[in-house]
XYZ file of C-alpha atoms in Angstrom:
779
model
C 172.413 125.485 119.811
C 172.218 121.848 121.477
C 168.412 122.249 121.885
C 168.051 123.345 118.257
C 170.064 120.291 117.275
C 167.977 117.961 119.402
C 164.712 119.413 118.072
C 165.909 119.272 114.541
C 166.981 115.582 115.024
C 163.831 114.673 116.640
C 161.791 116.405 113.809
C 163.676 114.332 111.186
C 163.447 111.127 113.204
C 159.551 111.393 114.166
C 157.930 113.900 111.964
C 159.521 113.363 108.595
C 158.543 109.560 108.185
C 154.982 110.403 109.152
C 154.923 113.392 106.790
C 156.239 111.357 103.939
C 153.687 108.565 104.522
C 150.939 110.933 104.369
C 152.166 112.635 101.350
C 152.699 109.397 99.591
C 149.093 108.275 100.285
C 147.686 111.580 99.066
C 150.157 113.109 96.375
C 147.632 115.931 95.798
C 147.805 117.238 99.187
C 150.497 119.977 99.607
C 153.395 119.249 101.802
C 153.135 120.955 105.202
C 155.845 123.149 106.551
C 158.353 121.602 109.240
C 157.133 123.904 111.900
C 153.396 123.057 111.085
C 154.173 119.445 111.228
C 156.130 120.034 114.544
C 152.929 121.757 115.992
C 150.731 119.110 114.803
C 152.880 116.603 116.548
C 152.802 118.444 119.885
C 148.923 118.653 119.750
C 148.810 114.740 119.558
C 149.046 113.119 123.120
C 150.868 110.065 121.823
C 153.401 111.879 119.866
C 154.086 114.346 122.611
C 154.875 111.463 124.987
C 157.063 109.829 122.508
C 158.860 113.227 121.981
C 159.509 113.415 125.789
C 160.849 109.859 125.661
C 163.157 110.595 122.785
C 164.463 113.733 124.763
C 165.324 111.482 127.848
C 167.096 109.112 125.486
C 169.165 111.924 123.815
C 169.986 113.295 127.351
C 171.263 109.794 128.471
C 173.313 109.622 125.419
C 174.843 113.025 125.820
C 175.852 112.262 129.479
C 177.443 108.751 128.478
C 179.432 110.648 125.788
C 180.659 113.347 128.294
C 181.876 110.587 130.661
C 183.784 108.741 127.889
C 181.376 105.816 128.057
C 179.260 105.295 124.987
C 176.059 103.293 125.147
C 175.427 101.686 121.835
C 172.162 100.209 123.358
C 170.840 103.926 123.655
C 171.486 104.703 120.013
C 170.028 101.283 119.149
C 167.008 102.166 121.047
C 166.755 105.629 119.524
C 166.879 104.260 116.202
C 164.192 101.532 116.882
C 162.068 104.099 118.451
C 162.320 106.288 115.358
C 161.547 103.419 113.033
C 158.304 102.687 115.087
C 157.190 106.272 115.395
C 154.274 105.655 113.012
C 153.113 102.838 115.258
C 152.626 104.947 118.416
C 148.918 104.706 118.422
C 148.919 100.870 118.038
C 148.569 98.321 120.944
C 152.348 97.338 120.613
C 153.476 100.413 122.660
C 155.152 99.458 125.975
C 153.053 98.618 128.777
C 153.392 99.617 132.435
C 154.915 96.499 133.241
C 157.483 96.690 130.723
C 158.430 100.246 131.729
C 158.801 98.934 135.378
C 161.040 96.217 134.168
C 163.162 98.640 132.043
C 163.465 101.134 135.154
C 164.407 98.153 137.230
C 167.072 97.022 134.645
C 168.379 100.569 134.352
C 168.826 100.814 138.199
C 170.735 97.533 138.337
C 172.930 98.715 135.331
C 173.668 101.953 137.002
C 174.658 100.351 140.300
C 176.938 97.970 138.471
C 178.609 100.747 136.552
C 179.118 102.835 139.627
C 180.760 100.109 141.564
C 182.879 99.324 138.424
C 183.855 103.092 138.205
C 184.624 103.072 142.020
C 186.913 100.090 141.680
C 188.907 101.643 138.772
C 189.135 104.909 140.852
C 190.581 102.975 143.714
C 192.791 101.059 141.620
C 194.262 104.397 139.967
C 194.733 105.813 143.442
C 196.763 102.938 144.866
C 198.455 101.614 141.533
C 199.049 104.897 139.793
C 196.919 105.022 136.728
C 198.025 108.207 134.692
C 195.560 107.931 131.823
C 194.231 110.912 130.362
C 190.704 110.103 131.423
C 191.551 110.117 135.036
C 192.714 113.484 136.717
C 196.040 113.301 138.640
C 195.522 113.215 142.449
C 197.414 115.692 144.374
C 197.866 114.335 147.989
C 199.515 117.286 149.549
C 196.737 119.678 148.272
C 194.167 117.179 149.661
C 195.799 116.984 152.950
C 195.922 120.860 153.382
C 192.334 121.160 152.543
C 191.362 118.356 154.825
C 193.129 120.102 157.720
C 191.523 123.568 156.903
C 188.215 121.843 156.685
C 188.773 120.228 159.915
C 189.614 123.273 161.651
C 186.443 125.126 160.244
C 184.309 122.185 161.405
C 185.916 122.113 164.821
C 185.229 125.858 165.454
C 181.794 125.947 164.131
C 180.945 122.946 166.295
C 182.398 124.334 169.337
C 180.769 127.644 169.121
C 177.349 126.047 168.341
C 177.886 123.679 171.441
C 178.671 126.788 173.581
C 175.536 128.570 172.375
C 173.419 125.548 173.155
C 174.749 125.392 176.613
C 173.989 129.031 177.320
C 170.533 128.608 176.062
C 169.747 125.682 178.406
C 168.268 127.933 181.218
C 165.945 129.599 178.623
C 164.827 126.225 177.369
C 164.246 125.017 181.055
C 162.142 128.089 181.931
C 160.053 127.803 178.785
C 159.409 124.127 179.455
C 158.427 124.833 183.009
C 156.051 127.498 182.080
C 154.463 125.391 179.302
C 153.761 122.533 181.764
C 152.808 124.356 185.029
C 151.871 127.927 183.775
C 148.449 129.469 184.385
C 146.363 131.268 181.795
C 145.676 130.174 178.119
C 144.984 126.783 176.863
C 147.643 124.114 177.476
C 148.134 123.632 173.803
C 148.449 127.365 173.133
C 151.060 127.613 175.808
C 152.827 124.664 174.401
C 152.935 126.017 170.907
C 154.091 129.479 172.185
C 156.885 128.009 174.185
C 157.962 125.703 171.408
C 158.020 128.516 168.967
C 160.067 130.600 171.331
C 162.482 127.741 171.877
C 162.739 127.091 168.035
C 163.681 130.680 167.605
C 166.446 130.578 170.198
C 167.554 127.284 168.531
C 167.738 128.726 165.057
C 169.302 131.957 166.395
C 172.146 129.636 167.884
C 172.441 127.956 164.418
C 172.655 131.226 162.550
C 175.384 132.582 164.830
C 177.360 129.506 164.606
C 177.074 129.486 160.864
C 178.052 133.177 160.496
C 181.066 132.611 163.057
C 182.151 129.704 161.014
C 181.986 131.558 157.828
C 184.077 134.436 159.326
C 186.683 132.050 160.620
C 186.855 130.152 157.239
C 187.246 133.386 155.500
C 189.659 135.416 157.500
C 191.332 133.017 159.975
C 191.832 129.689 158.467
C 193.462 129.169 154.899
C 193.916 132.001 152.515
C 192.807 135.346 154.182
C 189.832 137.031 152.472
C 188.762 133.709 150.400
C 186.224 131.127 151.417
C 187.235 127.880 149.911
C 184.863 125.463 148.390
C 185.296 122.859 151.075
C 184.432 125.318 153.953
C 181.536 126.722 151.815
C 180.081 123.068 151.294
C 180.393 122.261 155.167
C 178.779 125.584 156.090
C 175.870 125.136 153.905
C 175.434 121.583 154.950
C 175.850 122.514 158.548
C 173.113 125.188 158.269
C 170.500 122.821 156.488
C 171.206 119.723 158.675
C 171.088 121.590 161.966
C 167.756 123.516 161.013
C 166.439 119.963 160.166
C 167.672 118.802 163.579
C 166.058 121.847 165.150
C 162.686 120.644 163.599
C 163.189 117.240 164.997
C 164.018 118.745 168.451
C 160.680 120.399 168.188
C 158.946 117.156 167.682
C 161.111 114.862 169.865
C 162.657 117.170 172.668
C 164.082 114.613 174.960
C 165.296 116.895 177.755
C 162.508 119.216 178.141
C 159.039 117.674 178.235
C 157.218 120.926 177.945
C 158.745 121.597 174.562
C 157.843 118.412 172.902
C 155.032 118.659 170.365
C 154.405 114.898 170.166
C 152.524 113.319 173.125
C 155.033 110.663 173.612
C 157.225 109.631 176.692
C 160.706 111.128 177.237
C 162.478 107.702 176.732
C 160.625 107.245 173.217
C 161.355 111.004 172.274
C 165.160 110.308 173.193
C 165.259 107.167 171.017
C 163.658 108.630 168.017
C 165.497 112.031 168.296
C 168.769 110.086 168.385
C 168.068 107.902 165.497
C 166.511 110.644 163.227
C 169.382 112.956 163.869
C 171.962 110.316 163.068
C 170.083 109.606 159.878
C 169.930 113.424 158.755
C 173.544 113.961 159.686
C 174.704 110.798 157.997
C 172.778 111.260 154.766
C 173.197 115.196 154.861
C 176.866 115.547 155.460
C 177.615 112.553 153.163
C 175.711 113.841 150.169
C 176.175 117.651 150.653
C 179.833 117.492 151.718
C 181.671 114.145 151.115
C 180.298 113.560 147.699
C 181.102 117.030 146.372
C 184.495 116.940 147.844
C 185.370 113.510 146.292
C 184.010 114.553 142.918
C 186.082 117.686 143.041
C 189.318 116.492 144.435
C 189.540 112.824 143.284
C 186.873 111.649 140.621
C 183.269 112.322 139.739
C 182.752 108.634 139.559
C 184.053 108.116 143.067
C 181.594 110.832 144.279
C 178.601 109.229 142.515
C 179.625 105.861 143.808
C 179.942 107.204 147.453
C 176.476 108.781 147.037
C 175.055 105.336 146.265
C 176.920 103.676 149.153
C 175.666 106.417 151.595
C 172.081 105.896 150.394
C 172.321 102.215 150.485
C 173.649 102.263 154.001
C 170.997 104.738 155.117
C 168.234 102.327 153.513
C 169.432 99.309 155.256
C 169.610 101.083 158.640
C 166.212 102.539 158.152
C 164.855 99.031 157.303
C 166.596 97.556 160.379
C 165.014 100.216 162.743
C 161.654 99.859 161.334
C 161.510 96.012 161.669
C 163.012 96.286 165.014
C 160.254 98.735 166.274
C 157.391 97.235 164.449
C 155.614 95.533 167.332
C 156.439 98.157 169.743
C 154.913 101.017 167.677
C 151.947 98.806 166.850
C 150.978 98.554 170.648
C 151.651 102.261 170.942
C 149.348 103.152 168.207
C 146.563 100.677 169.392
C 146.774 102.247 172.809
C 146.075 105.614 171.185
C 143.270 104.150 169.263
C 141.618 102.832 172.376
C 141.584 106.461 173.845
C 140.190 108.003 170.664
C 136.428 108.932 171.094
C 136.050 109.046 167.407
C 134.941 105.672 165.616
C 136.550 106.589 162.385
C 139.720 107.751 164.335
C 139.804 104.281 166.087
C 139.642 102.382 162.791
C 142.248 104.529 161.141
C 144.696 104.285 163.980
C 144.062 100.420 164.083
C 144.705 100.291 160.462
C 147.861 102.417 160.906
C 149.049 100.159 163.556
C 148.910 97.200 161.251
C 150.524 98.879 158.011
C 152.769 101.632 159.507
C 155.924 99.499 158.913
C 154.846 98.920 155.227
C 154.287 102.640 154.735
C 157.711 103.380 156.242
C 159.469 100.738 154.187
C 157.725 101.946 151.071
C 158.635 105.718 151.900
C 162.419 104.796 152.176
C 162.581 102.345 149.224
C 160.951 105.152 147.166
C 163.531 107.770 148.336
C 166.304 105.082 147.628
C 165.051 104.536 144.168
C 164.595 108.282 143.279
C 168.041 109.143 144.453
C 169.392 106.368 142.364
C 167.497 107.388 139.303
C 167.775 111.207 139.466
C 169.878 112.361 142.538
C 170.061 115.912 141.540
C 166.275 116.336 141.283
C 164.888 113.639 143.548
C 166.668 114.681 146.789
C 165.346 118.233 147.084
C 161.948 117.013 146.020
C 161.844 114.283 148.669
C 163.329 116.752 151.340
C 160.673 119.292 150.675
C 157.812 116.949 150.365
C 158.890 115.204 153.568
C 159.059 118.545 155.447
C 155.736 119.462 154.206
C 154.238 116.124 155.404
C 155.721 116.356 158.847
C 154.615 120.021 159.196
C 150.964 119.055 158.041
C 150.820 116.149 160.434
C 152.105 118.112 163.381
C 149.653 121.145 162.487
C 146.764 118.608 162.120
C 147.597 117.009 165.662
C 147.918 120.490 167.175
C 144.508 121.650 165.691
C 142.823 118.558 166.795
C 144.292 118.881 170.498
C 143.409 122.454 170.636
C 139.712 121.624 169.542
C 139.619 119.110 172.265
C 140.920 121.438 174.963
C 138.757 124.429 173.808
C 135.412 123.009 173.005
C 135.863 119.218 173.779
C 135.385 120.002 177.467
C 132.082 120.844 179.247
C 131.256 124.380 178.226
C 130.001 126.436 181.341
C 127.691 129.596 180.888
C 127.321 132.330 183.411
C 125.011 131.915 186.372
C 122.715 134.594 185.060
C 122.424 132.940 181.660
C 121.883 129.526 183.225
C 119.077 131.053 185.338
C 117.235 132.456 182.389
C 117.897 129.694 179.995
C 118.389 126.502 181.968
C 118.488 124.133 179.019
C 120.912 126.067 176.762
C 124.101 124.724 178.449
C 123.150 121.138 178.023
C 122.067 121.706 174.478
C 125.324 123.429 173.406
C 127.142 120.594 175.196
C 125.037 118.040 173.345
C 126.164 119.507 169.994
C 129.879 119.734 171.022
C 130.778 115.974 170.306
C 129.147 116.159 166.859
C 130.926 119.492 166.019
C 134.256 118.180 167.267
C 133.883 115.031 165.173
C 133.058 116.935 162.020
C 136.121 119.218 162.657
C 138.429 116.353 163.062
C 137.330 114.633 160.095
C 137.727 118.054 158.079
C 141.205 118.485 159.499
C 142.187 114.930 158.550
C 140.823 115.131 155.069
C 142.622 118.474 154.387
C 145.805 117.129 155.843
C 145.688 114.023 153.487
C 144.904 116.245 150.577
C 147.690 118.547 151.180
C 150.129 115.624 151.835
C 149.067 114.170 148.453
C 149.599 117.717 146.750
C 153.161 117.930 148.398
C 154.053 114.579 146.722
C 152.348 115.575 143.439
C 149.614 112.918 143.828
C 147.051 115.435 143.607
C 147.330 118.786 142.025
C 144.877 120.717 144.311
C 145.551 124.158 142.525
C 144.607 122.753 139.158
C 141.539 120.879 140.622
C 140.218 123.993 142.373
C 140.637 126.048 139.196
C 138.736 123.535 137.259
C 134.958 123.936 136.877
C 134.305 120.602 138.740
C 136.536 121.591 141.652
C 134.971 125.079 141.919
C 131.408 123.773 141.934
C 132.325 121.102 144.522
C 133.967 123.511 146.657
C 131.197 126.113 146.458
C 128.722 123.303 147.141
C 130.503 122.139 150.340
C 130.788 125.805 151.642
C 127.084 126.282 150.922
C 125.938 123.221 152.728
C 128.300 123.960 155.739
C 126.596 127.635 155.783
C 123.060 126.137 155.633
C 123.874 123.654 158.416
C 125.218 126.201 160.686
C 122.534 128.686 160.114
C 119.871 125.902 160.858
C 121.644 124.969 164.058
C 121.994 128.480 165.250
C 118.264 129.105 164.400
C 117.069 126.176 166.165
C 119.059 127.150 169.404
C 117.719 130.524 169.264
C 114.064 129.530 168.804
C 114.396 126.655 171.490
C 115.921 129.323 173.910
C 113.049 131.774 173.144
C 110.497 128.939 173.993
C 112.511 128.070 177.254
C 112.541 131.642 178.134
C 108.669 131.745 177.997
C 108.488 128.614 179.919
C 110.846 129.548 182.721
C 108.816 131.047 185.710
C 111.766 132.971 186.768
C 112.004 134.990 183.490
C 109.575 136.239 180.925
C 105.982 136.894 182.287
C 106.337 134.586 185.368
C 104.733 131.069 185.676
C 103.187 130.079 182.558
C 99.713 128.436 182.509
C 99.460 124.666 181.926
C 97.924 125.425 178.497
C 100.728 127.765 177.638
C 103.280 125.022 178.608
C 101.601 122.490 176.538
C 101.087 124.676 173.415
C 104.829 125.954 173.790
C 106.154 122.403 173.829
C 103.897 121.366 170.943
C 105.217 124.268 168.919
C 108.720 123.390 169.709
C 108.172 119.908 168.311
C 106.580 121.266 165.250
C 109.157 123.844 164.824
C 111.854 121.128 164.967
C 110.218 118.986 162.302
C 109.594 122.035 159.943
C 113.194 123.212 160.492
C 114.622 119.676 159.832
C 112.625 119.311 156.763
C 113.361 122.594 155.142
C 116.969 122.251 155.968
C 117.117 118.895 154.297
C 115.296 120.222 151.121
C 117.681 123.248 150.857
C 120.798 120.990 151.181
C 119.466 118.687 148.571
C 118.872 121.456 146.235
C 122.340 122.857 146.812
C 124.041 119.544 145.967
C 122.120 119.452 142.646
C 119.184 117.216 143.430
C 116.067 118.462 141.932
C 113.449 118.548 144.931
C 110.495 119.428 142.711
C 109.751 115.603 142.280
C 110.231 115.262 145.907
C 107.794 117.759 146.953
C 105.269 116.400 144.417
C 105.777 112.995 145.713
C 105.323 114.205 149.335
C 101.990 115.776 148.274
C 100.946 112.348 146.696
C 102.126 110.481 149.729
C 100.263 112.813 151.990
C 97.004 112.323 149.974
C 97.524 108.537 150.076
C 98.059 108.749 153.742
C 94.964 110.672 154.188
C 92.935 108.083 152.574
C 94.727 105.009 153.888
C 95.343 106.335 157.568
C 92.136 107.891 158.493
C 92.446 107.225 162.272
C 95.815 108.957 162.058
C 94.125 112.040 160.540
C 91.367 111.750 163.031
C 93.973 111.670 165.929
C 95.618 114.739 164.522
C 92.537 116.715 163.869
C 90.811 115.786 167.369
C 94.049 116.587 168.991
C 94.253 120.089 167.494
C 90.750 120.865 168.693
C 91.276 119.625 172.060
C 94.313 121.836 172.494
C 92.515 124.744 170.779
C 89.654 124.372 173.278
C 92.097 123.848 176.151
C 90.290 120.691 177.221
C 93.364 119.346 179.121
C 96.984 120.197 179.804
C 99.996 118.272 181.154
C 99.630 117.575 184.776
C 95.892 117.552 184.751
C 93.796 114.690 186.259
C 91.351 113.513 183.727
C 89.319 110.795 182.603
C 89.510 109.538 179.030
C 88.305 106.406 177.483
C 87.030 105.040 180.723
C 90.600 105.633 182.294
C 91.311 108.028 185.121
C 94.817 109.241 185.775
C 97.259 112.142 185.446
C 98.141 113.406 181.889
C 101.894 113.172 181.680
C 102.536 113.506 177.909
C 100.421 115.497 175.494
C 101.229 115.430 171.678
C 99.246 116.260 168.714
C 98.040 112.756 168.134
C 97.676 111.088 171.563
C 97.971 111.712 175.152
C 99.835 109.523 177.920
C 97.993 108.989 181.284
C 99.303 107.169 184.337
C 96.624 105.862 186.541
C 96.548 105.536 190.428
C 98.330 102.100 190.140
C 101.404 103.538 188.250
C 100.274 102.132 184.803
C 100.959 104.354 181.872
C 98.155 104.462 179.188
C 98.735 105.911 175.734
C 95.342 106.863 174.230
C 95.016 108.075 170.706
C 92.638 111.083 170.454
C 90.463 109.332 167.898
C 89.150 107.108 170.731
C 88.426 109.896 172.961
C 84.682 110.976 172.993
C 84.537 112.812 176.378
C 87.153 114.596 178.273
C 86.605 114.740 182.085
C 88.887 117.305 183.739
C 89.153 117.375 187.395
C 91.443 120.391 187.442
C 89.548 123.273 186.152
C 88.907 126.320 188.319
C 87.697 124.326 191.490
C 86.759 121.074 192.929
C 84.243 119.453 195.337
C 84.665 116.780 197.867
C 81.268 115.202 198.135
C 80.681 112.887 201.043
C 77.834 110.681 202.319
C 78.025 109.653 205.965
C 75.699 106.887 207.348
C 74.249 106.934 210.846
C 72.022 104.390 212.646
C 68.341 104.776 212.686
C 68.243 105.295 216.310
C 70.634 108.275 216.008
C 69.555 111.833 215.904
C 69.864 113.586 212.459
C 70.561 116.964 214.033
C 73.107 115.637 216.335
C 74.874 113.928 213.487
C 74.882 117.213 211.279
C 76.303 119.044 214.273
C 79.104 116.743 214.602
C 79.856 116.921 210.769
C 79.936 120.914 211.173
C 82.371 120.555 214.141
C 84.672 118.477 212.013
C 84.439 120.758 209.224
C 85.242 123.661 211.491
C 88.477 122.014 212.759
C 89.535 121.116 209.188
C 89.153 124.599 208.084
C 91.165 125.992 210.856
C 94.108 123.461 210.303
C 97.229 125.100 208.660
C 97.553 122.505 205.996
C 94.088 122.680 204.663
C 92.794 126.218 205.345
C 94.230 127.458 202.102
C 92.780 124.737 199.997
C 89.145 125.336 201.081
C 87.243 127.881 199.166
C 83.851 127.992 200.881
C 81.723 127.030 203.878
C 80.403 123.517 204.342
C 77.369 122.631 202.204
C 74.961 120.248 204.067
C 72.462 118.730 201.626
C 70.690 116.738 204.452
C 69.352 113.304 204.418
C 69.747 111.897 200.848
C 68.698 108.348 201.427
C 66.984 105.919 203.924
C 69.117 102.827 203.285
C 68.455 99.259 204.524
C 70.499 99.733 207.661
C 71.509 103.566 207.819
C 70.338 107.035 207.260
C 72.647 108.843 204.639
C 73.638 112.395 204.980
C 75.489 114.266 202.158
C 77.964 117.231 202.680
C 80.021 119.040 200.092
C 83.244 121.079 200.448
C 84.495 123.354 197.814
C 88.264 123.253 197.342
C 91.071 124.407 194.944
C 91.425 122.162 191.635
C 93.168 118.948 192.543
C 92.891 119.105 196.332
C 89.435 117.611 196.625
C 90.929 114.252 197.447
C 93.367 115.287 200.000
C 90.683 117.510 201.682
C 88.147 114.549 201.560
C 90.658 112.243 203.325
C 91.375 114.775 206.011
C 87.538 115.510 206.478
C 86.802 111.718 206.840
C 89.345 111.229 209.535
C 88.021 113.987 211.544
C 84.293 112.848 211.066
C 85.059 109.363 212.372
C 86.747 110.934 215.578
C 83.903 113.294 216.215
C 81.178 110.524 215.781
C 83.120 108.271 218.050
C 83.457 110.893 220.800
C 79.585 111.688 220.461
C 78.577 108.020 220.543
C 76.953 108.197 217.223
C 76.955 104.842 215.625
C 78.106 104.490 212.083
C 76.165 101.206 211.173
C 77.417 98.372 208.984
C 75.149 96.093 207.117
C 73.094 93.473 209.273
C 70.283 91.144 208.865
C 66.976 90.546 211.264
C 65.595 87.103 211.747
C 61.671 87.275 211.782
C 59.782 84.450 213.330
C 56.201 85.890 212.417
C 53.313 86.841 214.732
C 49.890 85.413 215.629
C 46.602 86.931 215.087
C 46.876 88.767 218.355
C 50.062 90.359 217.221
C 52.266 88.622 219.656
C 55.300 86.721 218.406
C 55.657 83.138 219.615
C 58.709 81.949 221.523
C 61.505 80.763 219.693
C 61.716 77.008 219.178
C 64.868 76.050 221.111
C 64.079 72.667 221.793
C 66.028 71.277 218.947
C 69.057 73.277 219.756
C 68.934 72.021 223.423
C 68.496 68.343 222.228
C 71.483 68.678 219.921
C 73.538 70.048 222.805
C 72.544 67.364 225.398
C 73.460 64.834 222.422
C 76.735 66.164 221.854
C 77.577 66.371 225.644
C 76.545 62.649 225.911
C 78.692 61.625 223.081
C 81.674 63.323 224.445
C 81.325 61.591 227.878
C 81.189 58.229 226.129
C 84.397 58.949 224.119
C 86.165 60.036 227.336
C 85.058 56.745 229.154
C 86.370 54.549 226.413
C 89.817 56.323 226.391
C 90.120 55.948 230.031
C 89.417 52.157 229.817
C 91.873 51.670 227.051
C 94.587 53.270 229.219
C 93.990 51.026 232.194
C 94.013 47.912 230.100
C 97.409 48.535 228.601
C 99.136 49.416 231.843
C 99.446 46.020 233.364
C 100.891 44.640 229.991
C 103.784 47.170 230.116
C 104.478 46.284 233.638
C 104.843 42.588 232.690
C 107.237 43.295 229.812
C-alpha cells in the first residue's frame, strides 16, 4: 500500500503537470491515461532519474516521521522538485559539484543529529527522562543479560583457544613440509599446506561456534532458548574469526611455511596484529554492541555508537598508514628492483609513491559509505574487500607459480638434446617473453575483476554486449594464431636441425645441404612472420587487401629502383642452385681469396688470411674460384744451380715425396703418386723443375708446406745448391779471346793513400798529447 501511495503521489507531482501542459498546448490531442503517462515518463532517462530522486526524498521523509523528527526541508525540497519537474531537461539541473556539496552537507547534518540524539539519550539515562518518546531503561534486566552474554563469550573463547592450542602441532608439521619438503613445486606445496591449515582453522572456529551455541541454549540463561544477545555474539564471532583466519593465511606470524605473502615474520606479525584488532573492533562493535544498545537502550544511541566506532577505526587507520608510509615505500621499491619485467618495475615504483593515498582513499570511502547507508554499505564493502584481497593473492600465487615452473631453465632429456641440440635454447629463449605476457594478462584480469567487484566495471554486461563479445573473440583468435605460428616455427626449425645434425637423420650433411637448409630456414622465418602479421591484422579488423596491393606496388618500385639488389638476389639464387660454393669453402671472389663464412641470398662473407672480413654482394661477382671441389694439387717449382745434375735433383725430389707419403699425418691426404713435369724454365741463375702432388680438397697448402721442408733437407744432404739471384761482372775480351787483367792500380793507390792519411792523423794526435802534459804538471 505504501508503494502504491508513493507511486500515486509521484504521478500527480511529476506526470500530471507535464500532461496538463501538453494538453493545454494542443487541446485537440486526447488526454493520455495515467498508466500510459507513467510508461512514457519511465522511458525518458531524465524523468526516470528524477523519479529515483523523488523516491529517495520520500524514503528520507518517512524515516524522519518514524523517528519523530520532521524534516521540513525535505518536504520543501520535494515541493520545489515537483514544481521544477518540467525543467528537467534544461541546463539548470543540479551539477556534480552541487550534488557533492549536498552529500557533504547531508553527512555533516547526520553527524550533528546523531551526537545530539546521543546527548539526549545519555541525559535521559542519568537524569531520568520519562517521556513517551524514550523507552524506559531496565537496569536489572540489562545486568542479567550482560552476565549471560559474558558467560557465553568466555566459554566460546576458552574452547576456541583450546582448539587452537591442540592444532599447533599440525600447523608446525605443515609449515615444515611446506619449507623443506621434497617433490612438487614450492608454490604448490605452499598452497596445499595453507589450504590444509585453513581447513583446520575453520574447523576449530566451527566447533567453537557450535559449542558456544549449545551452551547459550541449554546451559546459560533460559534452557532451550537462544537469546538475542547470544545469537548476535555467536554470529559476529563466526564472521570475525573467519576473517581473522583469512588474515592468518596472508600474515601467518608463527609459521613461515603457512604465509602466502612473501614478507618477513616481523612484518607479518605487525600487520596481522593490526588488521586483527581493526576487524575485531569494527566487527564486534557494529555486529554486537550497536544492536544491543539499539534493542536495550535506544536506537539513537546504537546509531551514534556505530558512528563513533567507524570514526575511531578511521582515525586509527589513518594513523597507521601515515606511520608506515616510508617503510612500506622502501619495501615496495626493493620488490621493484627485483622485478624482471619493466612494466612491473614501473607499476611497483608508482605504487610505492601512491600506496598511502590509495589506502587513505579506501578508508575514507568506507567511512563515508557507512555514514550514508550503513545497512547497505557495510556488506558491500566487506564482500568487495574480500574479493579484492582474494584476487590479489591469487594473482601473486599464479605469477609465482609461473616463475617457478617455466621461469627457470627448462631441461630436456639427453636423447632429445642429442637429436635436437638447439631446441632447448630456443624454448628457453621464448620463456621470458611468454612469462612476461602471462604476467601482464594476470594483472589485467585481476584489475578488471577488482573493478567489477567494486561496481566500477560491469564485466558481465560488457561481455554480453556486441562490442565486448567481438573484442574477446578477436583477442582469443589472435592468441591462437600467435601460438600456432610459434609452435609451427619450432617444429620446422627442429626438423631442419635434425637434418643438419650429423648424429641423426642421414648422417653428416654436405656443405651444399647445410647452406641450402640455412637459407631455407631464413626464408621460412620471413614467410611465416609475414603471414602471421597479415592474418593477425585481418583478425583485428584491418583490411589487408590494400596492404597486399601496396606491397606489390612497392616490390615493383624496388625492382626498378634497386636493380643492384635484384641482381644480387638473382645471382645468389643461381650460385646456390649450381652449387658454386658453400660455407667453409676457400674461394676467390672479386679478387679476394679467403674462407666463405656467411652465405645469404644476396651476399657472401669472406675472411682472408690476415683475418679481414669482406662482405661481397653477388652482383660484383663475375667468377667464382673454388679450391674445395673434389681434390687439389700442390704445384711446386724448385730451382737448382746450373752446375747441378738435373737427374740427381729429381731423384732427391722423389725421395722427399716418398718420406712425405709415408708420414702418418699426410699419407691420408695424398691421393696420387708424385708427378714430375721436368725442367720448365732455364732462368737467369737457376734451372726450374716442376712437380705436382694430388691431395684431398683444402689440404694442398698443408701438403705443400710439409713437402717444401723435406725438399730443403734432402737438397742440403745431397749438396745440391739452391741458387739465389746474383750478378757477373764482365771486363770484355781481346781479339785473341783472352780477357785482360783487371785494372787494380786505382784500388791499390786508394788503399795506399788511405793508409798514409791514417798515419798522419795518428802522429798529430801523439804530438798534441806530449804538448799538453808539461802544462798540466806546472799547474
